[in-house]
Coordinates of C-alpha atoms in Angstrom, one line a residue:
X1 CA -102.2 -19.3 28.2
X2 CA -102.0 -16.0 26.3
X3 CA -105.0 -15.2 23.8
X4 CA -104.3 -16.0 20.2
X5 CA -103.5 -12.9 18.3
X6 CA -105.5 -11.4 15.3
X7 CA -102.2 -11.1 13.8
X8 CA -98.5 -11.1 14.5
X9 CA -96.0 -8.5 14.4
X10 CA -94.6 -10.6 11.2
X11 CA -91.7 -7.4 10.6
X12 CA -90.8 -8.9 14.4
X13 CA -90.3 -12.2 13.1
X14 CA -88.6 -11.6 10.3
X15 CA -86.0 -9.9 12.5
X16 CA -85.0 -13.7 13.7
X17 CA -83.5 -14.4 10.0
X18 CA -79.7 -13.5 9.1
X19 CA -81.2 -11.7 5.9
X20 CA -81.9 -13.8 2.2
X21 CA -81.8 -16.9 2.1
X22 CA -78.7 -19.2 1.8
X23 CA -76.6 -18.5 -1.7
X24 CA -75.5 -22.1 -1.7
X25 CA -77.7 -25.2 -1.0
X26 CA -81.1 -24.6 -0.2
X27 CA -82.9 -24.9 2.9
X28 CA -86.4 -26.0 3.0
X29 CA -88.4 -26.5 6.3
X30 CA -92.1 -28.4 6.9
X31 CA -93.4 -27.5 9.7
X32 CA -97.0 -28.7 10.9
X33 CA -98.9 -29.7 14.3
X34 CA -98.6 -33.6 15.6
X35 CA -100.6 -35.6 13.2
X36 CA -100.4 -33.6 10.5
X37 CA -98.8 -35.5 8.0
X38 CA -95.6 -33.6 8.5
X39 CA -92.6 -36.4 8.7
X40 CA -94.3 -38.2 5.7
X41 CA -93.9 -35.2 3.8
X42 CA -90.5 -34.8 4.7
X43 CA -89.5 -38.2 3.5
X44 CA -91.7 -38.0 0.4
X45 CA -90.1 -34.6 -0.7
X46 CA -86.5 -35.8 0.1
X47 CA -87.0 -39.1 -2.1
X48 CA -88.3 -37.0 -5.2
X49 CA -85.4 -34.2 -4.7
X50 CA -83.1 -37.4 -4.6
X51 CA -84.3 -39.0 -7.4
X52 CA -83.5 -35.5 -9.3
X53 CA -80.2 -35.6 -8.5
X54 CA -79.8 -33.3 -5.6
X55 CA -78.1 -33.8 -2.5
X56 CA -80.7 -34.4 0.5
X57 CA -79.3 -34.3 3.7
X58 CA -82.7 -34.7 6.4
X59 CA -82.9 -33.6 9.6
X60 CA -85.3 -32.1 12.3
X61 CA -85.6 -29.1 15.2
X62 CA -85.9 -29.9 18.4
X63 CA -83.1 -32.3 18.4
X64 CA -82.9 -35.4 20.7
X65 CA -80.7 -33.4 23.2
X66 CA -84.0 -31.4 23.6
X67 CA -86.6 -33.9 23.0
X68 CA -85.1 -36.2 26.0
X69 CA -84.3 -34.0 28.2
X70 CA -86.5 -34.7 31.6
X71 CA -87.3 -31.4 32.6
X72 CA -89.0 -31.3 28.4
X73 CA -90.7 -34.8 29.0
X74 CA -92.1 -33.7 32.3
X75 CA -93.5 -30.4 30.6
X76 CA -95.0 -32.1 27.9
X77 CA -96.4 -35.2 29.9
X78 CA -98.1 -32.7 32.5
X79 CA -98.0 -28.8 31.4
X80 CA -96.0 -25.7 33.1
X81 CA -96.2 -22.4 33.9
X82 CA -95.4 -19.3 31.4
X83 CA -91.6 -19.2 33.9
X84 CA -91.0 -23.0 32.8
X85 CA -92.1 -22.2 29.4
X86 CA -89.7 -19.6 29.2
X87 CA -86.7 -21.9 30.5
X88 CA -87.8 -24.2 27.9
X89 CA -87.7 -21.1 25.0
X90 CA -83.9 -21.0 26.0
X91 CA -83.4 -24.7 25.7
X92 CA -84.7 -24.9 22.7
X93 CA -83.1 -21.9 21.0
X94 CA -79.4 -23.2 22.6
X95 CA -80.9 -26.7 20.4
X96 CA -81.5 -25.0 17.3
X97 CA -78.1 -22.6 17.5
X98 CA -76.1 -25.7 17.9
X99 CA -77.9 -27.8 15.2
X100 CA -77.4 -24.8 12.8
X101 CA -73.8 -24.8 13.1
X102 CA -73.4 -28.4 13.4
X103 CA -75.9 -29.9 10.4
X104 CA -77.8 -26.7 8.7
X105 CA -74.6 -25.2 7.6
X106 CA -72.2 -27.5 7.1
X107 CA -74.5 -28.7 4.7
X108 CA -75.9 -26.0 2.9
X109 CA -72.1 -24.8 2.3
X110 CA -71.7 -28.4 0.6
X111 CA -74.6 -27.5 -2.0
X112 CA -76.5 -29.9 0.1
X113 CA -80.7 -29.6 0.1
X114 CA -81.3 -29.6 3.4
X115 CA -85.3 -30.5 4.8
X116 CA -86.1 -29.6 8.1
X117 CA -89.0 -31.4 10.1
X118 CA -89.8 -28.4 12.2
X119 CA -87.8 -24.6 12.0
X120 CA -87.9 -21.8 14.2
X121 CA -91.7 -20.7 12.9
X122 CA -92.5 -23.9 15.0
X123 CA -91.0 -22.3 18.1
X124 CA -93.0 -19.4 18.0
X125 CA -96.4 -20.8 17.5
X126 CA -95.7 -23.1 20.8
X127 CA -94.2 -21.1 22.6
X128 CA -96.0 -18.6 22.3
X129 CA -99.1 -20.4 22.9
X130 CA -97.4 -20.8 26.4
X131 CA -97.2 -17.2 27.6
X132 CA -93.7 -16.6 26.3
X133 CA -93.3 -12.7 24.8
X134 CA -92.6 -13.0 21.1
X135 CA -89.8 -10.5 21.3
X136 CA -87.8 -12.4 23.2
X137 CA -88.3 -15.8 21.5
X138 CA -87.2 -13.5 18.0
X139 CA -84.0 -12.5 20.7
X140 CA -83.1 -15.7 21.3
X141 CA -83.6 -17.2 18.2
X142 CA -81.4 -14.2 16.2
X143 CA -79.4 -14.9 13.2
X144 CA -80.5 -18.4 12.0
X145 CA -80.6 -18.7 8.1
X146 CA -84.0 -17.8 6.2
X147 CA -85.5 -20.8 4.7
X148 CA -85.7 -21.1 0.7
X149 CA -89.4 -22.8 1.2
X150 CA -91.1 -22.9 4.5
X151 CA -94.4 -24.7 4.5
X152 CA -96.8 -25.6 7.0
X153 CA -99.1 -28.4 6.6
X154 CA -102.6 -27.2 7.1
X155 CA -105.0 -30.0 8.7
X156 CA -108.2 -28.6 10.8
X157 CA -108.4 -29.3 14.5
X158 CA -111.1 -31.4 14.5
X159 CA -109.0 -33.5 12.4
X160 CA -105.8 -33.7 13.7
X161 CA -107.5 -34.6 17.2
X162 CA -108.8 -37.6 15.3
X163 CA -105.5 -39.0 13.9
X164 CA -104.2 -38.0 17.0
X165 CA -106.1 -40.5 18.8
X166 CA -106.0 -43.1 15.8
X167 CA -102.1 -42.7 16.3
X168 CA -101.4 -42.8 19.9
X169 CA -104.6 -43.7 21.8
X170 CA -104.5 -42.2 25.8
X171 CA -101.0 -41.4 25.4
X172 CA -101.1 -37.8 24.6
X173 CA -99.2 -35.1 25.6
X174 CA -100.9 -32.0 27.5
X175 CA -101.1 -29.7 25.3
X176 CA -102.6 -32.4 22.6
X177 CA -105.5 -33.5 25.6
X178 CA -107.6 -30.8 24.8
X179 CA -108.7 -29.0 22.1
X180 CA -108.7 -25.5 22.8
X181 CA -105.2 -25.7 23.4
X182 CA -104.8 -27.3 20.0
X183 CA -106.8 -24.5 18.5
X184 CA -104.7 -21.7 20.1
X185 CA -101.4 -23.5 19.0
X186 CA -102.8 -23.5 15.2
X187 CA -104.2 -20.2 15.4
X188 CA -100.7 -19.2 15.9
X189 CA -100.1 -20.6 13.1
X190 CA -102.4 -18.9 10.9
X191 CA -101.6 -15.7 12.4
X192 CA -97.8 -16.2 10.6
X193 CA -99.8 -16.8 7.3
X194 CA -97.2 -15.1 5.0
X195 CA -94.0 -16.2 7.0
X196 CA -94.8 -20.0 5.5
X197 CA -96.8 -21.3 2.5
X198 CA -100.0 -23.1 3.8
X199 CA -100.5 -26.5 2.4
X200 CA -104.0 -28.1 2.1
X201 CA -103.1 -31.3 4.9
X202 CA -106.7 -32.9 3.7
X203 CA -105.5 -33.4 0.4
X204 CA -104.0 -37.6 -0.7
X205 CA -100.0 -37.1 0.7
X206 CA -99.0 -37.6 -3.0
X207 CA -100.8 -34.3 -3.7
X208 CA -99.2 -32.9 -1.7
X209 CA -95.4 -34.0 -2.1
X210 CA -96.6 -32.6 -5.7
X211 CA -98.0 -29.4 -4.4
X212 CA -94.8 -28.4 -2.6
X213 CA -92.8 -29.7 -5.5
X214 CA -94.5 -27.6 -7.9
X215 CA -94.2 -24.2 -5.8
X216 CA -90.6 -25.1 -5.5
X217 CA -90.0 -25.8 -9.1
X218 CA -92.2 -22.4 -10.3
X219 CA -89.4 -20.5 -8.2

């Protein structure tokens, strides 16, 4: 497991975005660890951006062709090494390529505002976490579109451990059995402070829905 870094090479991240962000539609991803609050968000902030008028179109990264894939379940249910971790990078970025052309832009060409449960941010805290070099997971990743808003719900480790358990009892996956692993997963995070908006996860959900409304509103 590679340490977790005092900071990231943020210009090397930035190089996985196509430039500004969409012209038409707007693209808004929530990213967050497991038990975060994440998916409740997502659904919160769609209803009030429906009830507004706009054209919501949900979705999430990895997709289902990821997520069930055996070679995934396996890695999550037991752990890998950095080799695997890398086979899985490429997986992933072929899943979020495909769902881009497929959903992402179809969409955003329609006006549509798309929310995305997990982005790309999400793939380099993991799998970074798991030995995979950073440049290459920016290589990979090239050329997908620059969110409008990209927020990451911000809930300590101690806590998320908690709800974890609350959620899903002994059934956990590796990387959520212990806690220092969770701790270098969200330290990546914070590292890419600056790349998304840190929301206080702690707060009621309906302060937050209005939290992330209001920064998206004041823009």
């Amino acid at each position: 497991m590679s340490e977790v870094p005092l900071t990231y090479r943020l210009e090397g991240i930035e190089n996985v975005f196509e430039g500004a962000p969409p012209d038409h539609g707007c693209l808004i991803s929530i990213d967050g660890f497991d038990g975060s609050g994440k998916s409740t968000q997502v659904e919160a902030l769609a209803r009030h951006l429906s009830e507004e008028g706009q054209s919501v179109v949900k979705t999430r990264q990895p997709t289902d062709w990821y997520r069930n894939d055996p070679i995934v379940r396996r890695f999550h249910s037991d752990g890998g090494s950095p080799d695997e971790a890398r086979d899985l990078a490429m997986m992933a970025a072929v899943d979020r390529h495909r769902h881009v052309a497929d959903v992402i832009r179809p969409a955003l060409a329609k006006g549509a505002t798309v929310i995305c449960d997990r982005y790309v941010c999400s793939t380099f805290a993991v799998f970074t976490h798991r030995g995979v070099d950073l440049d290459f997971i920016v290589t990979i990743n090239r050329t997908v579109p620059r969110p409008n808003f990209a927020f990451y719900i911000d809930v300590p480790t101690n806590e998320l451990v908690n709800r974890l358990r609350g959620r899903d009892g002994a059934d956990l996956k590796f990387e959520e059995r212990s806690l220092s692993r969770i701790e270098s997963i969200v330290g990546k995070w914070k590292a890419m402070r600056g790349t998304v908006e840190f929301v206080d996860g702690l707060a009621p959900p309906d302060v937050v829905t209005r939290r992330m409304l209001d920064r998206i509103s004041a823009r």
